[in-house]
CSV table of C-alpha atoms in Angstrom, one decimal:
chain,number,residue,atom,x,y,z
A,694,MET,CA,3.6,-7.9,-11.9
A,695,LYS,CA,5.4,-4.5,-11.5
A,696,LEU,CA,2.8,-3.5,-9.0
A,697,LEU,CA,3.3,-6.6,-6.9
A,698,ARG,CA,7.1,-6.1,-7.0
A,699,HIS,CA,6.7,-2.5,-6.0
A,700,LEU,CA,4.4,-3.5,-3.1
A,701,LEU,CA,6.8,-6.2,-1.9
A,702,LEU,CA,9.7,-3.8,-1.9
A,703,ILE,CA,7.6,-1.3,0.2
A,704,PHE,CA,6.7,-4.1,2.6
A,705,VAL,CA,10.3,-5.1,3.1
A,706,SER,CA,11.7,-1.6,3.4
A,707,THR,CA,9.1,-0.4,5.9
A,708,LEU,CA,8.4,-3.6,7.9
A,709,MET,CA,9.3,-3.3,11.5
A,710,SER,CA,11.2,-6.2,13.0
A,711,VAL,CA,9.6,-6.4,16.4
A,712,PRO,CA,6.3,-4.6,16.6
A,713,ALA,CA,5.2,-3.7,20.1
A,714,TYR,CA,1.5,-4.0,19.3
A,715,SER,CA,-0.7,-4.8,16.4
A,716,ALA,CA,-3.8,-2.8,15.4
A,717,SER,CA,-6.2,-3.6,12.7
A,718,LEU,CA,-6.6,-1.4,9.7
A,719,ILE,CA,-10.3,-1.2,8.9
A,720,ARG,CA,-10.9,-2.0,5.3
A,721,ASP,CA,-14.5,-1.4,4.4
A,722,ALA,CA,-15.7,-0.1,1.0
A,723,GLU,CA,-18.4,2.1,2.5
A,724,ILE,CA,-16.1,3.7,5.1
A,725,GLU,CA,-13.4,4.3,2.5
A,726,GLN,CA,-15.9,5.9,0.2
A,727,ALA,CA,-17.0,8.2,3.0
A,728,LEU,CA,-13.4,9.2,3.8
A,729,GLN,CA,-12.7,9.9,0.2
A,730,GLN,CA,-15.8,12.1,-0.1
A,731,LEU,CA,-14.8,14.1,3.0
A,732,ALA,CA,-11.1,14.3,2.0
A,733,LYS,CA,-11.8,15.4,-1.6
A,734,PRO,CA,-12.2,19.2,-1.0
A,735,VAL,CA,-9.1,19.3,1.2
A,736,LEU,CA,-7.0,17.3,-1.2
A,737,ARG,CA,-8.1,19.6,-4.0
A,738,SER,CA,-7.1,22.7,-2.0
A,739,ALA,CA,-3.7,21.1,-1.1
A,740,GLY,CA,-3.1,20.4,-4.8
A,741,LEU,CA,-2.5,16.7,-4.0
A,742,GLY,CA,-5.2,15.2,-6.2
A,743,SER,CA,-8.0,12.9,-5.0
A,744,GLY,CA,-6.7,9.7,-6.6
A,745,ARG,CA,-3.2,9.8,-5.1
A,746,ILE,CA,-3.7,9.7,-1.4
A,747,ARG,CA,-5.9,7.3,0.6
A,748,VAL,CA,-7.3,8.0,4.0
A,749,LEU,CA,-7.6,4.9,6.1
A,750,VAL,CA,-8.9,4.1,9.6
A,751,ILE,CA,-7.0,2.1,12.2
A,752,ASN,CA,-9.1,0.2,14.7
A,753,ASP,CA,-7.7,1.6,17.8
A,754,PRO,CA,-9.5,3.5,20.6
A,755,LYS,CA,-6.5,5.8,21.2
A,756,LEU,CA,-6.6,9.3,19.8
A,757,ASN,CA,-4.1,9.6,17.0
A,758,ALA,CA,-3.5,10.4,13.3
A,759,PHE,CA,-0.3,10.1,11.3
A,760,VAL,CA,1.4,9.7,7.9
A,761,VAL,CA,4.2,7.3,7.1
A,762,ASP,CA,4.5,8.0,3.4
A,763,ALA,CA,3.3,10.4,0.7
A,764,ASN,CA,0.3,8.2,-0.2
A,765,HIS,CA,-1.6,7.4,3.0
A,766,VAL,CA,-3.1,9.2,6.0
A,767,PHE,CA,-4.0,7.0,9.0
A,768,ILE,CA,-6.5,8.0,11.6
A,769,HIS,CA,-7.4,6.0,14.7
A,770,SER,CA,-11.1,5.1,15.1
A,771,GLY,CA,-10.9,6.5,18.6
A,772,LEU,CA,-10.2,10.0,17.3
A,773,ILE,CA,-12.9,9.8,14.6
A,774,MET,CA,-15.5,8.7,17.2
A,775,LYS,CA,-14.4,11.5,19.5
A,776,LEU,CA,-15.3,14.1,16.9
A,777,ASN,CA,-18.8,15.5,16.4
A,778,ARG,CA,-18.8,17.1,13.0
A,779,PRO,CA,-17.4,16.5,9.5
A,780,GLU,CA,-15.2,19.6,9.5
A,781,ALA,CA,-13.3,18.4,12.5
A,782,LEU,CA,-12.3,15.2,10.7
A,783,GLN,CA,-11.5,17.3,7.6
A,784,ALA,CA,-9.2,19.4,9.8
A,785,VAL,CA,-7.4,16.3,11.0
A,786,ILE,CA,-6.9,15.2,7.3
A,787,ALA,CA,-5.8,18.7,6.3
A,788,HIS,CA,-3.2,18.8,9.0
A,789,GLU,CA,-1.7,15.4,8.1
A,790,LEU,CA,-1.8,16.4,4.4
A,791,ALA,CA,0.2,19.5,5.2
A,792,HIS,CA,3.0,17.3,6.7
A,793,ILE,CA,3.1,15.5,3.3
A,794,ALA,CA,2.9,18.7,1.2
A,795,ASN,CA,5.5,20.5,3.3
A,796,GLY,CA,8.1,17.8,3.0
A,797,HIS,CA,8.2,16.9,6.6
A,798,LEU,CA,8.3,13.2,6.0
A,799,THR,CA,11.3,13.4,3.7
A,800,ARG,CA,13.3,15.5,6.2
A,801,ARG,CA,12.3,13.2,9.1
A,802,ALA,CA,13.3,10.0,7.2
A,803,THR,CA,16.7,11.6,6.2
A,804,ASN,CA,17.4,12.6,9.8
A,805,ALA,CA,16.5,9.1,11.0
A,806,ARG,CA,18.9,7.5,8.6
A,807,VAL,CA,21.7,9.9,9.5
A,808,ALA,CA,21.2,9.5,13.3
A,809,GLY,CA,21.0,5.7,12.9
A,810,ARG,CA,18.6,5.5,15.8
A,811,VAL,CA,15.4,4.4,14.1
A,812,THR,CA,15.8,1.0,12.7
A,813,ALA,CA,12.5,-0.7,13.4
A,814,ILE,CA,10.0,1.8,12.0
A,815,GLY,CA,7.3,1.5,9.4
A,816,MET,CA,4.2,-0.4,8.6
A,817,ALA,CA,3.2,-3.8,7.3
A,818,LEU,CA,-0.2,-4.7,6.0
A,819,ALA,CA,-1.5,-7.6,8.0
A,820,ALA,CA,-4.6,-9.7,8.5
A,821,ALA,CA,-6.8,-8.5,11.3
A,822,ALA,CA,-10.3,-8.4,12.7
A,823,ALA,CA,-13.0,-6.6,10.8
A,824,ILE,CA,-14.7,-3.7,12.5
A,825,GLY,CA,-17.2,-6.2,13.9
A,826,GLY,CA,-14.5,-8.3,15.5
A,827,ASN,CA,-13.9,-10.8,12.6
A,828,GLY,CA,-11.8,-10.8,9.4
A,829,ASP,CA,-14.6,-10.4,6.9
A,830,ALA,CA,-14.4,-6.7,6.3
A,831,ALA,CA,-10.9,-5.8,7.2
A,832,VAL,CA,-7.2,-6.0,6.5
A,833,GLY,CA,-4.8,-5.4,9.3
A,834,LEU,CA,-2.0,-3.0,9.8
A,835,ALA,CA,0.9,-3.7,12.2
A,836,ALA,CA,1.3,-0.1,13.0
A,837,GLY,CA,3.4,-0.4,16.1
A,838,THR,CA,7.1,-0.3,16.9
A,839,SER,CA,9.3,-0.1,20.0
A,840,SER,CA,7.5,2.9,21.5
A,841,SER,CA,10.6,5.2,21.9
A,842,ALA,CA,11.7,4.7,18.3
A,843,ALA,CA,8.1,5.2,17.0
A,844,ARG,CA,7.7,8.5,18.9
A,845,ARG,CA,11.1,9.6,17.5
A,846,PHE,CA,10.1,8.7,13.9
A,847,PHE,CA,6.5,9.9,13.9
A,848,ALA,CA,7.1,12.9,16.1
A,849,HIS,CA,7.0,16.4,14.5
A,850,THR,CA,9.0,19.4,15.7
A,851,ARG,CA,7.1,22.4,17.0
A,852,ALA,CA,8.2,24.3,13.9
A,853,GLU,CA,6.7,21.5,11.7
A,854,GLU,CA,3.5,21.6,13.7
A,855,SER,CA,3.1,25.4,13.3
A,856,SER,CA,3.8,25.1,9.6
A,857,ALA,CA,1.3,22.3,9.2
A,858,ASP,CA,-1.3,24.2,11.1
A,859,GLN,CA,-0.9,27.3,8.9
A,860,SER,CA,-1.1,25.2,5.7
A,861,ALA,CA,-4.1,23.2,7.0
A,862,MET,CA,-6.0,26.4,7.8
A,863,ARG,CA,-5.2,27.6,4.3
A,864,TYR,CA,-6.5,24.4,2.8
A,865,MET,CA,-9.7,24.6,4.9
A,866,GLY,CA,-10.3,28.2,4.0
A,867,SER,CA,-9.7,27.6,0.3
A,868,ALA,CA,-12.2,24.8,0.4
A,869,GLY,CA,-14.8,26.9,2.2
A,870,LEU,CA,-14.6,24.7,5.3
A,871,ASP,CA,-15.0,26.1,8.8
A,872,PRO,CA,-11.4,26.6,10.0
A,873,SER,CA,-12.5,26.8,13.7
A,874,ALA,CA,-12.8,23.0,13.5
A,875,MET,CA,-9.0,22.9,13.9
A,876,VAL,CA,-9.4,24.7,17.2
A,877,ASP,CA,-11.8,22.0,18.3
A,878,ILE,CA,-9.1,19.3,17.6
A,879,LEU,CA,-6.5,21.1,19.6
A,880,GLN,CA,-8.9,21.7,22.5
A,881,ILE,CA,-9.4,17.9,22.7
A,882,PHE,CA,-5.7,17.5,23.4
A,883,ARG,CA,-5.3,20.5,25.6
A,884,GLY,CA,-3.7,19.5,28.9
A,885,GLN,CA,-2.3,16.3,27.5
A,886,GLU,CA,1.3,17.5,27.7
A,887,ALA,CA,1.0,18.0,31.4
A,888,LEU,CA,0.4,14.2,31.8
A,889,ARG,CA,3.1,11.6,32.1
A,890,PRO,CA,4.1,10.1,28.7
A,891,GLY,CA,2.5,6.8,29.5
A,892,ARG,CA,-0.9,8.5,30.1
A,893,GLN,CA,-0.8,10.7,27.0
A,894,ASP,CA,-2.7,9.9,23.8
A,895,PRO,CA,-0.3,9.2,21.0
A,896,TYR,CA,-1.3,12.3,19.1
A,897,ALA,CA,0.0,14.5,22.0
A,898,ARG,CA,3.3,12.7,22.0
A,899,THR,CA,3.9,13.0,18.3
A,900,HIS,CA,2.2,16.4,17.6
A,901,PRO,CA,3.5,18.8,20.4
A,902,LEU,CA,0.8,21.2,21.5
A,903,THR,CA,1.7,24.5,23.2
A,904,GLN,CA,-0.4,27.5,24.2
A,905,ASP,CA,1.4,29.5,21.6
A,906,ARG,CA,0.4,27.1,18.9
A,907,LEU,CA,-3.2,27.1,20.1
A,908,ARG,CA,-3.3,30.9,20.1
A,909,ALA,CA,-1.8,30.9,16.6
A,910,VAL,CA,-4.5,28.5,15.3
A,911,LYS,CA,-7.2,30.6,16.9
A,912,GLY,CA,-5.8,33.6,15.0
A,913,PHE,CA,-5.7,31.7,11.7
A,914,ALA,CA,-9.3,30.5,12.3
A,915,ALA,CA,-10.5,34.1,12.8
A,916,SER,CA,-8.7,35.3,9.7
A,917,TYR,CA,-10.1,32.5,7.5
A,918,LYS,CA,-13.6,32.4,9.1
A,919,LYS,CA,-15.1,34.7,6.4
A,920,ARG,CA,-14.3,32.1,3.7
A,921,SER,CA,-16.3,29.3,5.4
A,922,GLN,CA,-19.6,28.1,4.0
A,923,PRO,CA,-22.3,25.9,5.7
A,924,THR,CA,-21.6,22.2,5.8
A,925,THR,CA,-22.7,20.6,2.6
A,926,THR,CA,-25.4,18.0,2.7
A,927,GLU,CA,-23.1,15.5,1.0
A,928,ALA,CA,-20.4,15.9,3.7
A,929,SER,CA,-22.9,15.6,6.5
A,930,TYR,CA,-24.4,12.5,4.9
A,931,TRP,CA,-21.2,10.6,4.4
A,932,TYR,CA,-19.9,11.6,7.8
A,933,ALA,CA,-23.1,10.3,9.4
A,934,ARG,CA,-22.9,7.0,7.5
A,935,MET,CA,-19.3,6.4,8.5
A,936,SER,CA,-20.0,7.3,12.1
A,937,ALA,CA,-23.0,5.0,12.2
A,938,LYS,CA,-21.0,2.1,10.8
A,939,LEU,CA,-18.0,2.6,13.1
A,940,ASN,CA,-20.2,2.9,16.2
A,941,GLY,CA,-22.4,0.0,15.1
A,942,PHE,CA,-19.5,-2.4,14.8
A,943,LEU,CA,-17.2,-1.1,17.5
A,944,ARG,CA,-19.6,-0.3,20.3
A,945,ASN,CA,-21.6,-2.7,22.4
A,946,PRO,CA,-24.7,-3.5,20.3
A,947,ARG,CA,-27.0,-3.0,23.3
A,948,THR,CA,-25.5,0.4,24.0
A,949,VAL,CA,-25.9,1.3,20.3
A,950,LEU,CA,-29.6,0.3,20.4
A,951,ARG,CA,-30.3,2.5,23.5
A,952,ARG,CA,-28.8,5.6,22.0
A,953,SER,CA,-31.1,8.3,20.6
A,954,GLU,CA,-29.3,8.2,17.3
A,955,SER,CA,-30.7,4.7,16.8
A,956,LYS,CA,-34.3,5.7,17.2
A,957,GLY,CA,-36.8,6.5,14.5
A,958,ASN,CA,-37.2,5.5,10.8
A,959,GLY,CA,-34.4,7.6,9.3
A,960,GLU,CA,-31.7,6.0,7.2
A,961,ILE,CA,-28.8,6.5,9.6
A,962,ALA,CA,-30.8,5.2,12.6
A,963,THR,CA,-31.8,2.2,10.6
A,964,LEU,CA,-28.2,1.5,9.6
A,965,ARG,CA,-27.1,1.6,13.2
A,966,ARG,CA,-29.9,-0.8,14.2
A,967,ALA,CA,-29.1,-3.2,11.4
A,968,ILE,CA,-25.5,-3.5,12.5
A,969,ALA,CA,-26.3,-3.8,16.2
A,970,TYR,CA,-28.9,-6.5,15.6
A,971,HIS,CA,-26.3,-8.4,13.4
A,972,LYS,CA,-23.8,-8.2,16.3
A,973,THR,CA,-26.4,-9.3,19.0
A,974,PRO,CA,-26.9,-11.6,16.9
A,975,ASN,CA,-30.5,-11.4,15.8
A,976,LEU,CA,-30.6,-12.3,12.1
A,977,LYS,CA,-34.4,-11.7,11.6
A,978,LYS,CA,-34.2,-8.1,13.0
A,979,ALA,CA,-31.0,-7.4,11.2
A,980,LEU,CA,-32.4,-8.4,7.8
A,981,ALA,CA,-35.6,-6.5,8.5
A,982,GLU,CA,-33.6,-3.3,9.0
A,983,MET,CA,-31.4,-4.0,6.0
A,984,ASN,CA,-34.5,-4.5,3.8
A,985,ALA,CA,-35.8,-1.2,5.1
A,986,LEU,CA,-32.5,0.4,4.1
A,987,LEU,CA,-32.6,-1.1,0.6
A,988,LYS,CA,-36.1,0.1,0.2
A,989,MET,CA,-34.8,3.6,0.8
A,990,ARG,CA,-31.7,3.1,-1.4
A,991,PRO,CA,-32.3,0.1,-3.7
A,992,ARG,CA,-29.2,0.9,-5.8
A,993,ASP,CA,-26.7,1.4,-3.0
A,994,PRO,CA,-23.9,-1.1,-3.4
A,995,TYR,CA,-22.6,-0.8,0.1
A,996,TYR,CA,-26.0,-1.7,1.6
A,997,HIS,CA,-26.2,-4.8,-0.6
A,998,GLU,CA,-22.7,-5.6,0.5
A,999,LEU,CA,-23.5,-5.3,4.1
A,1000,LYS,CA,-26.6,-7.5,3.7
A,1001,GLY,CA,-24.3,-10.0,2.0
A,1002,GLN,CA,-21.9,-9.9,5.0
A,1003,ILE,CA,-24.8,-10.4,7.4
A,1004,LEU,CA,-26.1,-13.4,5.5
A,1005,LEU,CA,-22.7,-14.9,5.0
A,1006,GLU,CA,-21.9,-14.8,8.7
A,1007,ALA,CA,-25.3,-16.3,9.4
A,1008,ARG,CA,-24.3,-19.2,7.0
A,1009,GLN,CA,-27.0,-18.3,4.5
A,1010,PHE,CA,-24.6,-18.8,1.7
A,1011,ASN,CA,-26.9,-18.7,-1.4
A,1012,ALA,CA,-28.6,-15.6,-0.3
A,1013,ALA,CA,-25.2,-14.0,0.6
A,1014,VAL,CA,-24.0,-14.7,-3.0
A,1015,SER,CA,-27.1,-13.0,-4.4
A,1016,SER,CA,-26.6,-9.9,-2.3
A,1017,TYR,CA,-22.9,-9.7,-3.1
A,1018,LYS,CA,-23.6,-10.0,-6.8
A,1019,GLN,CA,-26.1,-7.2,-6.6
A,1020,ALA,CA,-23.5,-5.1,-4.8
A,1021,LEU,CA,-20.8,-5.8,-7.4
A,1022,ALA,CA,-23.2,-5.1,-10.3
A,1023,LEU,CA,-23.6,-1.6,-8.8
A,1024,ALA,CA,-19.9,-1.1,-8.0
A,1025,PRO,CA,-18.1,-3.3,-10.5
A,1026,ARG,CA,-14.6,-2.2,-9.8
A,1027,GLU,CA,-14.6,-2.4,-6.0
A,1028,PRO,CA,-12.1,-5.1,-4.9
A,1029,LEU,CA,-13.4,-5.4,-1.3
A,1030,ILE,CA,-16.9,-6.3,-2.7
A,1031,GLU,CA,-15.2,-8.8,-5.1
A,1032,SER,CA,-13.4,-10.4,-2.2
A,1033,GLY,CA,-16.6,-10.8,-0.2
A,1034,LEU,CA,-18.3,-12.4,-3.2
A,1035,GLY,CA,-15.4,-14.8,-3.7
A,1036,ARG,CA,-15.6,-15.9,-0.1
A,1037,ALA,CA,-19.4,-16.4,-0.3
A,1038,LEU,CA,-19.0,-18.5,-3.5
A,1039,LEU,CA,-16.3,-20.6,-1.8
A,1040,ALA,CA,-18.7,-21.2,1.2
A,1041,GLN,CA,-21.3,-22.6,-1.2
A,1042,GLY,CA,-19.0,-25.6,-1.7
A,1043,SER,CA,-19.8,-26.6,-5.3
A,1044,SER,CA,-17.1,-27.0,-8.0
A,1045,GLY,CA,-18.9,-24.5,-10.2
A,1046,ALA,CA,-19.0,-21.9,-7.4
A,1047,ALA,CA,-15.3,-22.5,-6.8
A,1048,LYS,CA,-14.5,-21.7,-10.4
A,1049,GLN,CA,-16.5,-18.5,-10.3
A,1050,ALA,CA,-14.7,-17.6,-7.0
A,1051,LEU,CA,-11.3,-18.1,-8.5
A,1052,THR,CA,-12.0,-15.8,-11.4
A,1053,ILE,CA,-13.4,-13.1,-9.2
A,1054,LEU,CA,-10.6,-13.3,-6.6
A,1055,ILE,CA,-7.9,-13.1,-9.2
A,1056,ARG,CA,-9.5,-9.9,-10.4
A,1057,ALA,CA,-9.7,-8.6,-6.8
A,1058,ARG,CA,-6.0,-9.4,-6.3
A,1059,SER,CA,-5.1,-7.4,-9.4
A,1060,ARG,CA,-6.9,-4.3,-7.9
A,1061,ASP,CA,-5.9,-4.7,-4.2
A,1062,PRO,CA,-2.9,-7.1,-3.9
A,1063,GLY,CA,-2.3,-6.2,-0.2
A,1064,ASP,CA,-5.4,-7.8,1.2
A,1065,PRO,CA,-4.5,-10.9,3.3
A,1066,GLN,CA,-8.2,-12.0,3.7
A,1067,MET,CA,-8.5,-12.0,-0.1
A,1068,LEU,CA,-5.2,-13.8,-0.5
A,1069,ARG,CA,-6.3,-16.5,1.9
A,1070,ASN,CA,-9.5,-17.0,-0.1
A,1071,LEU,CA,-7.6,-16.9,-3.3
A,1072,ALA,CA,-5.3,-19.7,-2.1
A,1073,LEU,CA,-8.4,-21.8,-1.1
A,1074,ALA,CA,-9.9,-21.1,-4.6
A,1075,TYR,CA,-6.8,-22.3,-6.4
A,1076,ALA,CA,-6.7,-25.4,-4.2
A,1077,LYS,CA,-10.3,-26.2,-4.8
A,1078,ASN,CA,-9.7,-25.9,-8.6
A,1079,GLY,CA,-6.7,-28.3,-8.4
A,1080,GLN,CA,-4.0,-25.6,-8.8
A,1081,ASN,CA,-2.0,-26.4,-5.8
A,1082,ALA,CA,1.2,-24.6,-6.9
A,1083,MET,CA,-0.7,-21.4,-7.5
A,1084,ALA,CA,-2.3,-21.9,-4.0
A,1085,SER,CA,1.3,-21.9,-2.7
A,1086,VAL,CA,2.0,-18.6,-4.5
A,1087,ALA,CA,-1.1,-16.9,-3.0
A,1088,THR,CA,-0.2,-18.3,0.4
A,1089,ALA,CA,3.3,-17.0,0.1
A,1090,GLU,CA,2.0,-13.6,-0.9
A,1091,ARG,CA,-0.3,-13.6,2.1
A,1092,TYR,CA,2.5,-14.4,4.5
A,1093,ALA,CA,4.7,-11.7,2.9
A,1094,VAL,CA,2.0,-9.2,3.4
A,1095,LEU,CA,1.7,-10.3,7.0
A,1096,GLY,CA,5.4,-9.9,7.5
A,1097,ARG,CA,5.9,-13.6,8.2
A,1098,PHE,CA,8.7,-13.9,5.7
A,1099,ASP,CA,10.1,-17.2,6.9
A,1100,ASP,CA,6.7,-18.8,6.2
A,1101,ALA,CA,6.4,-16.9,2.9
A,1102,ALA,CA,9.8,-18.4,1.8
A,1103,ILE,CA,8.6,-21.9,2.5
A,1104,HIS,CA,5.6,-21.6,0.3
A,1105,ALA,CA,7.4,-19.6,-2.4
A,1106,LYS,CA,10.0,-22.4,-2.7
A,1107,ARG,CA,7.2,-25.0,-2.9
A,1108,ALA,CA,5.7,-23.0,-5.7
A,1109,ILE,CA,9.0,-22.5,-7.6
A,1110,GLY,CA,9.6,-26.2,-7.6
A,1111,ALA,CA,6.2,-27.0,-9.1
A,1112,LEU,CA,5.6,-24.2,-11.6
A,1113,PRO,CA,7.1,-23.8,-15.1
A,1114,ARG,CA,10.2,-21.7,-15.1
A,1115,GLY,CA,9.5,-18.2,-16.3
A,1116,SER,CA,5.7,-18.4,-15.8
A,1117,SER,CA,3.8,-15.6,-14.1
A,1118,GLY,CA,3.3,-17.6,-10.9
A,1119,TRP,CA,7.0,-18.7,-10.9
A,1120,LEU,CA,8.1,-15.1,-11.2
A,1121,ARG,CA,5.8,-14.0,-8.4
A,1122,ALA,CA,7.2,-16.7,-6.1
A,1123,GLN,CA,10.7,-15.6,-7.0
A,1124,ASP,CA,9.9,-12.0,-6.0
A,1125,ILE,CA,8.5,-13.2,-2.7
A,1126,LEU,CA,11.6,-15.4,-2.0
A,1127,ALA,CA,13.9,-12.5,-2.8
A,1128,SER,CA,11.9,-10.2,-0.5
A,1129,SER,CA,12.0,-12.8,2.2
A,1130,LYS,CA,15.8,-13.0,2.1
A,1131,ALA,CA,16.0,-9.2,2.2
A,1132,ALA,CA,13.5,-8.8,5.1
A,1133,PRO,CA,14.8,-8.0,8.6
A,1134,LYS,CA,15.0,-11.1,10.7
A,1135,ARG,CA,13.1,-11.1,14.0
A,1136,LYS,CA,15.1,-11.7,17.0
A,1137,LYS,CA,14.2,-14.7,19.0
A,1138,LYS,CA,13.0,-13.9,22.6
A,1139,ARG,CA,15.3,-15.1,25.3
A,1140,LYS,CA,13.7,-17.6,27.6
């Protein structure tokens, strides 16, 4: 209950009133596992702890990375797919962590409040398409604002950038990672500042790059170079898996299948083909590749989950449930897998399956209450089990997470009128109603 109230307060305080665009935040258990593995040495060097900060991917082809609070680093898929080695991604993460560790967020937020110029900044978790173009594996993030205000809020000063560069290089060196990867990142954006603002990638607009800064980074890289060690097998492996999954779902499947990285019998090539055939769609070939993957790694929960997703979207509901159950047995505390299993059980259509789904989705909600796809399925599970008032609570929570506070209030009031006063569901509905009243109201567009 305290966690939900905390999340709702965050959603209200950071929700932007009129977003200029909406981008999806990729929520995928395998990708998040890869990101945590890659971030771990940098987090350790920065003294921030591996459990405190999450690194998440926004499904956006633009090149950008940013932080909005002390607990999350956001990186655009376009930037990740532009990179060619794990150390480059770790350099991006290190740089953004430096902004957190050096207190730049606090100073920027204070300056914004004093100036009174940034009133529509922040983020709101929202339902969005999965990496494959549907909602099965993703939660959305409305990460836009009016563009001028956003640039003002997210933008770092040149002094902050230099400070973050120096700290990031120190983190990389302490972790034994090749510091020259930071130079690779800056080279990608070299020349961006000469372009008109409308043609620049967001990173160039919010992270000012100068020749002095580039020279300084090259100097740091040379001084820390002696500390670097060869890329670990684990880092290379998880980077390759994440890249394969992003490319498989975000690129045209026929293009993916033609690439050399998709040839041969290796694990990563097989993963790329499995996803590409799924998107084509060609269920027979996709399952053949998945079975080959599971023969290589029979106890990999993420491959069982992916097979479950493929089967579910092919309407093979019984087989999908079986795959999701195997995935959950291997990763029993993963809410994204629990959410997938709940959805597959609901698709079976029986009353027994609906009861199982409700139990599993309630547990998933307790671990990840900000997942609109899960909340939609939870509301459906409550309704199928005759608990319509609790279905209204889950629906209200979903609309609150989406930032649709007027709709959230309607369902919260419905729940409050039907639930026993003081019950858990009644209190949750009260929290949502209070948050809805406190939320910024969207201005109606003039006709």
